Backbone as CSV, one residue per row, in Angstrom:
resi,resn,N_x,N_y,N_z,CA_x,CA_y,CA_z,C_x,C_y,C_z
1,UNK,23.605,7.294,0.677,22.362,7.275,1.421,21.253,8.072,0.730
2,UNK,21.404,8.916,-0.200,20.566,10.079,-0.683,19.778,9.332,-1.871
3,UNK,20.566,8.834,-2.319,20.108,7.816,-3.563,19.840,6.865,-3.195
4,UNK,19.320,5.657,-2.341,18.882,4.627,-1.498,17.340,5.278,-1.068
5,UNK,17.362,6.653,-0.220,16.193,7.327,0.469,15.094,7.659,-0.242
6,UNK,15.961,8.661,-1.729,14.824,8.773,-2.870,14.574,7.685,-3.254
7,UNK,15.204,7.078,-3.683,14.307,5.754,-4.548,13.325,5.331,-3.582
8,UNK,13.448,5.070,-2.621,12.485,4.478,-1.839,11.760,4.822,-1.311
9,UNK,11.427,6.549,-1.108,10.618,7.156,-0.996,9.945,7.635,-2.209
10,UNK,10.472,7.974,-3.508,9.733,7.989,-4.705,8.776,7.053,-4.770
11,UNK,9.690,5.617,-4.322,8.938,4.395,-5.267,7.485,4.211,-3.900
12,UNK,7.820,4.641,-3.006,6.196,4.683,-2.171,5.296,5.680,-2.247
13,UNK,6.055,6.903,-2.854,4.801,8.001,-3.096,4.282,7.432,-4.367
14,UNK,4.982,6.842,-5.664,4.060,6.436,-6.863,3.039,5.421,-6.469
15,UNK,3.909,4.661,-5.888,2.627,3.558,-5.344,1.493,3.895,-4.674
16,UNK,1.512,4.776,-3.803,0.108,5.788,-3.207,-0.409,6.621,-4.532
17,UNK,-0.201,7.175,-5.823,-0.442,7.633,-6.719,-1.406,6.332,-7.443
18,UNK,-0.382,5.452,-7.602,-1.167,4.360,-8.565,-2.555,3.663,-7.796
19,UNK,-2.577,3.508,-6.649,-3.849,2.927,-5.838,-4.152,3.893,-5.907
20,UNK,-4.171,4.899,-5.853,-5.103,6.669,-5.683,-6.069,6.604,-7.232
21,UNK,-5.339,5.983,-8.351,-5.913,6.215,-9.613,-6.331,4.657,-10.069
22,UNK,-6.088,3.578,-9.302,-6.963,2.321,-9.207,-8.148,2.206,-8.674
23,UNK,-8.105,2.672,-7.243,-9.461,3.383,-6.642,-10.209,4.088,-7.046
24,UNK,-10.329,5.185,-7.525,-10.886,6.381,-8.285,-11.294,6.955,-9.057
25,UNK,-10.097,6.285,-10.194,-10.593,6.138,-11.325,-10.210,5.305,-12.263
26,UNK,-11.241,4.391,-11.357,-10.770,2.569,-12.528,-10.854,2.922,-13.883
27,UNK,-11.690,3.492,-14.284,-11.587,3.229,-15.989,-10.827,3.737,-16.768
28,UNK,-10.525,5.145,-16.144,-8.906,5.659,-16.363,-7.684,4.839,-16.334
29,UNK,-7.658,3.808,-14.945,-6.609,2.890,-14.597,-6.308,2.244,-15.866
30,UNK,-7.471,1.311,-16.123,-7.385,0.604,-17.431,-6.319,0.711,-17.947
31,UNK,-6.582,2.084,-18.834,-5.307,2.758,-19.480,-3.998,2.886,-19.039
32,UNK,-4.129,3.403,-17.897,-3.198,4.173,-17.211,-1.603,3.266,-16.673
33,UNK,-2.637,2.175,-16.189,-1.927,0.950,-15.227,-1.577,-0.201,-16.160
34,UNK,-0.707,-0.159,-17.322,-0.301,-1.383,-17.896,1.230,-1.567,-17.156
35,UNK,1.968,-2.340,-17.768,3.058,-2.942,-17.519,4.289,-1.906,-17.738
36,UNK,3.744,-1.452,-18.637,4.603,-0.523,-20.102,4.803,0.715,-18.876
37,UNK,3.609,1.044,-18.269,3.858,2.670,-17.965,4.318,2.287,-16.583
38,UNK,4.000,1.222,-15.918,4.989,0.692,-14.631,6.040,0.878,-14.685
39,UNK,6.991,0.196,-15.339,8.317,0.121,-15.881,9.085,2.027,-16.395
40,UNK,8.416,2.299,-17.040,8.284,3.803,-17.088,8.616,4.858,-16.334
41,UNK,7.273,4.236,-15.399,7.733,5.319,-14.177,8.310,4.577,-12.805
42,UNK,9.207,3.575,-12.781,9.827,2.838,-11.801,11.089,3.586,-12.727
43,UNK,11.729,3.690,-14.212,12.917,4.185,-14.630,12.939,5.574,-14.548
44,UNK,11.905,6.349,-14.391,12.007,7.835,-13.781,12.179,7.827,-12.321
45,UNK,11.584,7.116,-11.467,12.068,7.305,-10.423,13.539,7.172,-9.769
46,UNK,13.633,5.466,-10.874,15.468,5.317,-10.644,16.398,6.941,-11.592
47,UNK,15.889,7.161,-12.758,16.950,8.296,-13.324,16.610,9.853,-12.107
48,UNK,15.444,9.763,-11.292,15.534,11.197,-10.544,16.212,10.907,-9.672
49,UNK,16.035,9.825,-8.899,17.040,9.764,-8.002,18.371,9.825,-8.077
50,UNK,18.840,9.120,-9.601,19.955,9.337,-9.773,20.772,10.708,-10.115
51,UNK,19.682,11.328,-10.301,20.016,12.914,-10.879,20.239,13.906,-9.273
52,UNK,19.385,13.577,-8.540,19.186,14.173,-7.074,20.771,13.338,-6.382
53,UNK,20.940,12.465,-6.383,22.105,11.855,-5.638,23.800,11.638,-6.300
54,UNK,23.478,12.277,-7.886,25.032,12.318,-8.462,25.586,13.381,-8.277
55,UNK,24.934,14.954,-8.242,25.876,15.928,-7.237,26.537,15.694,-5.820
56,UNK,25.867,14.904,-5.008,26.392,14.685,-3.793,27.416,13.415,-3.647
57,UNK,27.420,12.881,-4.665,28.587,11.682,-5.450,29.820,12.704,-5.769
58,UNK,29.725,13.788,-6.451,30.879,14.482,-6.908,31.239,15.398,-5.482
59,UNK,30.503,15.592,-4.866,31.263,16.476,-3.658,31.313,15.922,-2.679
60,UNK,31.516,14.383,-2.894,31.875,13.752,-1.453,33.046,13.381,-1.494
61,UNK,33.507,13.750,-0.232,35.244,13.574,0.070,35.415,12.786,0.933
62,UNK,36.973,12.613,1.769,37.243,12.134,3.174,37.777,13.591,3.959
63,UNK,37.659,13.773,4.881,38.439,14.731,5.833,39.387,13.491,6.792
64,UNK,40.211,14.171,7.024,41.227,13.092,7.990,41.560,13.919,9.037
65,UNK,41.393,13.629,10.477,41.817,14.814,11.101,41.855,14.265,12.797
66,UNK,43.114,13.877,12.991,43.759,13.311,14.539,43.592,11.816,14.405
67,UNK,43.852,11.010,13.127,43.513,9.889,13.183,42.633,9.286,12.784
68,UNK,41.441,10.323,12.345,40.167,9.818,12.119,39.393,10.227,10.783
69,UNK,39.318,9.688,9.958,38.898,9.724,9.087,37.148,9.861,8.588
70,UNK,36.374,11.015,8.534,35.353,10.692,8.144,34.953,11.367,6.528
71,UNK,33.749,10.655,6.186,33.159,11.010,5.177,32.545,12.552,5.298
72,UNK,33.249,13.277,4.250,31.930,14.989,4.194,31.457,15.115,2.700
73,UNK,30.910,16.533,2.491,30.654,17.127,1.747,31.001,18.099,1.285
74,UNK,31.805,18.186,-0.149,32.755,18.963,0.158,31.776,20.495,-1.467
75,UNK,31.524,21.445,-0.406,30.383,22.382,-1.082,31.249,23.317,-1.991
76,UNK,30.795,24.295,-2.879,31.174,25.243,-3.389,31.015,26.523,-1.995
77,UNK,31.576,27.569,-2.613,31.467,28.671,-2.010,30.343,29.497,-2.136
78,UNK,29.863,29.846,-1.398,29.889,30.307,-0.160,29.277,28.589,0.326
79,UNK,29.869,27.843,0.941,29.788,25.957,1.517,28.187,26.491,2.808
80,UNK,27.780,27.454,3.188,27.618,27.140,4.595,25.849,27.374,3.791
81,UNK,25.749,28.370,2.549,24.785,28.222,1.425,24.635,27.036,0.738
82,UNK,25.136,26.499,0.558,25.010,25.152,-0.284,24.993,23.858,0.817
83,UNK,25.241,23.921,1.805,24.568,23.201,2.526,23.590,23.093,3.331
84,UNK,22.937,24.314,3.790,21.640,24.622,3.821,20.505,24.294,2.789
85,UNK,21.447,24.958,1.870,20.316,24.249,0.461,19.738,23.316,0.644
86,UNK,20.820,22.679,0.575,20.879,20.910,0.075,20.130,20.337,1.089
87,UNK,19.911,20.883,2.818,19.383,20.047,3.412,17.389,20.749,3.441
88,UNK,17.673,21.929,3.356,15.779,22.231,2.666,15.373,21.441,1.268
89,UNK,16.110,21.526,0.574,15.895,20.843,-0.859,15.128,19.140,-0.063
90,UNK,16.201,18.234,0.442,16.079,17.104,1.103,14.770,17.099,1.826
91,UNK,14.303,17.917,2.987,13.522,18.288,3.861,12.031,18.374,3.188
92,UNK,12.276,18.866,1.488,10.965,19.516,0.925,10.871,18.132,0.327
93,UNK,11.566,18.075,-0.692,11.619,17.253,-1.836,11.441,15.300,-0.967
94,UNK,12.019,14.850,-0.036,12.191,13.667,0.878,11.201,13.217,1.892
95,UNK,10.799,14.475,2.054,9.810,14.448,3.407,8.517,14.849,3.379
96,UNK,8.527,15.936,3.282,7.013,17.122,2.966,6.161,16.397,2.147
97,UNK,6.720,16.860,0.887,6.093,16.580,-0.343,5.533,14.738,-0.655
98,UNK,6.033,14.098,0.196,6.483,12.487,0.291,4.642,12.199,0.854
99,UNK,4.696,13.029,2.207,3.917,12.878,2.927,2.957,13.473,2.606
100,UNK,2.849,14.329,2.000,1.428,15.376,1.695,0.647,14.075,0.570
101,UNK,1.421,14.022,-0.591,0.934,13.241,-1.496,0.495,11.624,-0.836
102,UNK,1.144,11.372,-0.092,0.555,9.670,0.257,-0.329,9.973,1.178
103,UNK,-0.596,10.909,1.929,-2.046,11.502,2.960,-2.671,11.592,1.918
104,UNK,-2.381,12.249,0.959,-3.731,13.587,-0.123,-4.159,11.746,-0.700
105,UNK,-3.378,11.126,-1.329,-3.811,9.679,-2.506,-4.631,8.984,-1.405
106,UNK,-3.929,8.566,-0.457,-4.857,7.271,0.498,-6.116,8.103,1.255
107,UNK,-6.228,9.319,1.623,-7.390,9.868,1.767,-7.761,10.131,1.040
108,UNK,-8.207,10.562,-0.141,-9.463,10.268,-1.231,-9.614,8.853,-1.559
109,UNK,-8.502,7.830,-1.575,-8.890,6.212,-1.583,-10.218,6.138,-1.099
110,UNK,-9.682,6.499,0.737,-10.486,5.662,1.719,-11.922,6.681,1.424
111,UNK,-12.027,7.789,1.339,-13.129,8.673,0.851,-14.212,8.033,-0.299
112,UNK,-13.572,7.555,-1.527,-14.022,6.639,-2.260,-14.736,5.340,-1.911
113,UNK,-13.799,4.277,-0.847,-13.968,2.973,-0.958,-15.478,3.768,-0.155
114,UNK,-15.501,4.613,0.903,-16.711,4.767,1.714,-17.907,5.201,0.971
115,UNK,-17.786,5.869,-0.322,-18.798,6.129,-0.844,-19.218,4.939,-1.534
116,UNK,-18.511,3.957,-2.227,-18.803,3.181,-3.378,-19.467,2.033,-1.725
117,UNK,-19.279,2.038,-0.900,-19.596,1.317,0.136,-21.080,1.317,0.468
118,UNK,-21.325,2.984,0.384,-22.982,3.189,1.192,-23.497,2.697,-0.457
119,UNK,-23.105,2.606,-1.053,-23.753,2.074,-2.720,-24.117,1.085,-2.680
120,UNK,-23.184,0.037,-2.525,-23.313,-1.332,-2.686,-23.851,-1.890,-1.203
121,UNK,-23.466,-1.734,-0.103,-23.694,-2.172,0.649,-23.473,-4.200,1.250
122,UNK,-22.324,-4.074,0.136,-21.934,-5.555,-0.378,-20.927,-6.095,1.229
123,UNK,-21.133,-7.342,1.978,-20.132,-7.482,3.322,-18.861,-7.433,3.261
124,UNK,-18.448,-8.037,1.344,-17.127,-8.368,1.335,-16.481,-7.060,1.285
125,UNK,-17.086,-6.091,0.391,-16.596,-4.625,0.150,-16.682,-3.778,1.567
126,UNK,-17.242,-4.109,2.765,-16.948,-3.739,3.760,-15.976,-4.077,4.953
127,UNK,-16.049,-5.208,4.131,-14.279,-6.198,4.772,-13.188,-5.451,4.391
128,UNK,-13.094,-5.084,3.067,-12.292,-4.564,2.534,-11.716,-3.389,3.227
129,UNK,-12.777,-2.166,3.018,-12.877,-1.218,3.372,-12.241,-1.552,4.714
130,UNK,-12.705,-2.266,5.842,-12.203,-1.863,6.984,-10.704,-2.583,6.983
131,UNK,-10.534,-3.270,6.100,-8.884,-3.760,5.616,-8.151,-2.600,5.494
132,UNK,-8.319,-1.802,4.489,-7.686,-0.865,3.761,-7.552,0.556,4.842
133,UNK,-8.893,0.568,5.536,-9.178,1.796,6.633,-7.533,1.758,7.396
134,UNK,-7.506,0.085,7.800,-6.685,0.408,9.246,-5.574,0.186,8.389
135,UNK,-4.945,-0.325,6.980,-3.691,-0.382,6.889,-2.734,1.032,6.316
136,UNK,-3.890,2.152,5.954,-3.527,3.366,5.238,-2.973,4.388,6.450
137,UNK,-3.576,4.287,7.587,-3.022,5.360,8.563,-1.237,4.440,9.140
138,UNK,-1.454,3.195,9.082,-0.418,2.413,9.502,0.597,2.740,8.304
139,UNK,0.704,2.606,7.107,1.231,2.965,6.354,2.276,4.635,6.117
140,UNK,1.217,5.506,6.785,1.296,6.669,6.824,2.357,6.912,7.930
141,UNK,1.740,6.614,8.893,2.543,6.611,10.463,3.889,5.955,10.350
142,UNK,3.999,4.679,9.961,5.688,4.326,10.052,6.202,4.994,8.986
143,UNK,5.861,5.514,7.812,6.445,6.580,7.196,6.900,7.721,7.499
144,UNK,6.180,8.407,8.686,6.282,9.542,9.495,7.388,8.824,10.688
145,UNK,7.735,8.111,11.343,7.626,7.435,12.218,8.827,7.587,12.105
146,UNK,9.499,6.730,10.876,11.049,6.428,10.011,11.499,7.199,10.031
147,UNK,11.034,8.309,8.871,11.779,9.549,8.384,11.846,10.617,8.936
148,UNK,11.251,10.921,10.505,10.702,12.085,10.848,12.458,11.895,11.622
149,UNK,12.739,11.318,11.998,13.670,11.464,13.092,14.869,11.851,12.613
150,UNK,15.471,11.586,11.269,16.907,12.123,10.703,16.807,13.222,9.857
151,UNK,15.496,13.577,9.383,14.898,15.266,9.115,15.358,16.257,10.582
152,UNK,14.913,16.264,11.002,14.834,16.245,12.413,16.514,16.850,13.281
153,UNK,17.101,15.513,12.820,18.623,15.748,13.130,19.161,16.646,12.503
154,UNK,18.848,16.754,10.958,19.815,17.402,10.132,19.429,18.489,10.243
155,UNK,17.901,19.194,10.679,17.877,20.481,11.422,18.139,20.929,11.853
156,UNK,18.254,20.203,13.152,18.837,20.705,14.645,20.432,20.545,14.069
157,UNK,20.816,19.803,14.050,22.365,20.021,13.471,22.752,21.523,12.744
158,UNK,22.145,22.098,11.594,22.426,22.805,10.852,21.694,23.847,11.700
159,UNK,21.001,23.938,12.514,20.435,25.407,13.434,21.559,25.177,14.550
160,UNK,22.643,24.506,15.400,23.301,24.228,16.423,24.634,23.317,16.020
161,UNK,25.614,23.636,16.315,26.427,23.391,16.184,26.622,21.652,17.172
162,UNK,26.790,20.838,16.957,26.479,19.831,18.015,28.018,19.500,17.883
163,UNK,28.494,19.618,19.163,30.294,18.840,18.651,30.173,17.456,18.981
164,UNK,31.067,16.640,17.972,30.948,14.932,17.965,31.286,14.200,19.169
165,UNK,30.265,13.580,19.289,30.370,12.693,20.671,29.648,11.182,19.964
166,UNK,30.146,10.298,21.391,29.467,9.452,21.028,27.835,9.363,20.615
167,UNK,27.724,9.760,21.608,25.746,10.057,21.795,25.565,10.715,20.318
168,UNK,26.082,11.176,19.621,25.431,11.999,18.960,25.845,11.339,17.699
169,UNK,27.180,10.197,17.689,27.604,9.199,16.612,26.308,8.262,16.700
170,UNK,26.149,7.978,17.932,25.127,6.828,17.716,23.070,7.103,17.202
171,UNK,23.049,8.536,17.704,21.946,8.997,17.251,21.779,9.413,15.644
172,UNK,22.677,9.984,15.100,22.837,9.790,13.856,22.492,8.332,13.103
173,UNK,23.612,7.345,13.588,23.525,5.696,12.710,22.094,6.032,12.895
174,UNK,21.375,5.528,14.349,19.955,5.149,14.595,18.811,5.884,13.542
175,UNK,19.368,6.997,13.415,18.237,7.577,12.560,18.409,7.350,11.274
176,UNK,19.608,6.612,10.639,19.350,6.454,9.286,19.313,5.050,9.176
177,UNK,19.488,3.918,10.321,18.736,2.555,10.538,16.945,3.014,10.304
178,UNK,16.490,3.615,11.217,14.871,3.988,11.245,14.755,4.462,9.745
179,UNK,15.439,5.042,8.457,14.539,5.452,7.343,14.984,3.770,6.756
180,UNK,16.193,2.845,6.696,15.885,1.827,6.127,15.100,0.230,6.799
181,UNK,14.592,1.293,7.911,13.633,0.474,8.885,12.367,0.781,7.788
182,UNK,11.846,1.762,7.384,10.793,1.957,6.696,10.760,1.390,5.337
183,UNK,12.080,0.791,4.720,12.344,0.495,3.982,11.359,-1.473,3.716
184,UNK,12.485,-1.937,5.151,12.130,-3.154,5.506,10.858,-3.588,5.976
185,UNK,10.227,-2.724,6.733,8.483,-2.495,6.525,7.652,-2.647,5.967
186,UNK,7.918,-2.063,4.848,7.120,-1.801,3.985,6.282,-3.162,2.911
187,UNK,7.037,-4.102,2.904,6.420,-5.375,2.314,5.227,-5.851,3.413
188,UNK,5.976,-6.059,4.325,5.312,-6.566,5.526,3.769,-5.641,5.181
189,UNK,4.362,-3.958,5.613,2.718,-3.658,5.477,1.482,-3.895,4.465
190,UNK,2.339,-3.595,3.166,1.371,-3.524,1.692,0.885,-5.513,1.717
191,UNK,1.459,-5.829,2.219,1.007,-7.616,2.539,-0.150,-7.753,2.933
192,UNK,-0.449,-7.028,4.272,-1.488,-7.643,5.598,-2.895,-7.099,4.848
């Protein structure tokens, strides 16, 4: 799941990066935006992710215990440090940082399209603009929307001890359906 989340949260913060520097600074883009450096940085995003999600490949185990078999994590010592880590690391690196940068890129966008707007004063470039206005907070929001809820869990989990129940089997799945809900979204939105 860790390596599924980054990639797909990498690959939407670059994409808010690359319209941030299409918008802004087209003539830079020029340069910037060929094929070559696409490919580039779509294989950094696949090798970070892969770098962020192959420790948690080597310390994943089974526990077996009254019949039941689940998947853990199986930490170094002191375990109760290294899994704290691992879930601030996740929290900063998955979430925060995800969101700061696709707010910070699509607000100077829309900051831009409004200035180059009172310029031209052109109808189609105000079509646009109000295109782009309403699909950037929509963008933003089911991003927040998705991911906020299994951040969230793995908090409250790691501040409270929650013992396994159903309710709390099924709130788990749900919240990691909702980040590849944002997943499945996401065409749909960058479409309209």
């Amino acid at each position: 799941d860790y390596y599924n989340m980054f990639t797909s949260i990498f690959t939407l913060t670059t994409m808010s990066v690359d319209r941030y520097i299409a918008v802004c600074h087209p003539v830079r883009a020029l340069d910037f935006r060929t094929p070559r450096n696409a490919k580039i940085v779509n294989i950094c995003n696949w090798i970070l992710s892969s770098a962020i999600g192959l420790p948690v490949m080597f310390m994943a185990t089974t526990k077996t215990e009254r019949g039941s078999t689940d998947c853990a994590l199986l930490f170094p010592h002191p375990s109760w440090y290294w899994d704290n880590l691992l879930k601030i690391c996740v929290f900063i690196f998955a979430f925060i940082m995800p969101v700061l940068i696709i707010t910070v890129c699509y607000g100077m966008m829309i900051l831009r399209l409004k200035s180059v707007r009172m310029l031209s004063g052109s109808k189609e470039k105000d079509r646009n603009l109000r295109r782009i206005t309403r699909m950037v907070p929509v963008v933003v929001a089911v991003f927040i929307v998705c991911w906020t809820p299994i951040h969230i869990y793995v908090i409250i989990k790691a501040l409270i001890n929650i013992p396994a129940s159903l309710f709390q089997t099924v709130t788990w799945h749900v919240c990691i359906a909702l980040g590849y809900t944002n997943s499945c979204l996401n065409p749909i939105l960058y479409a309209l």
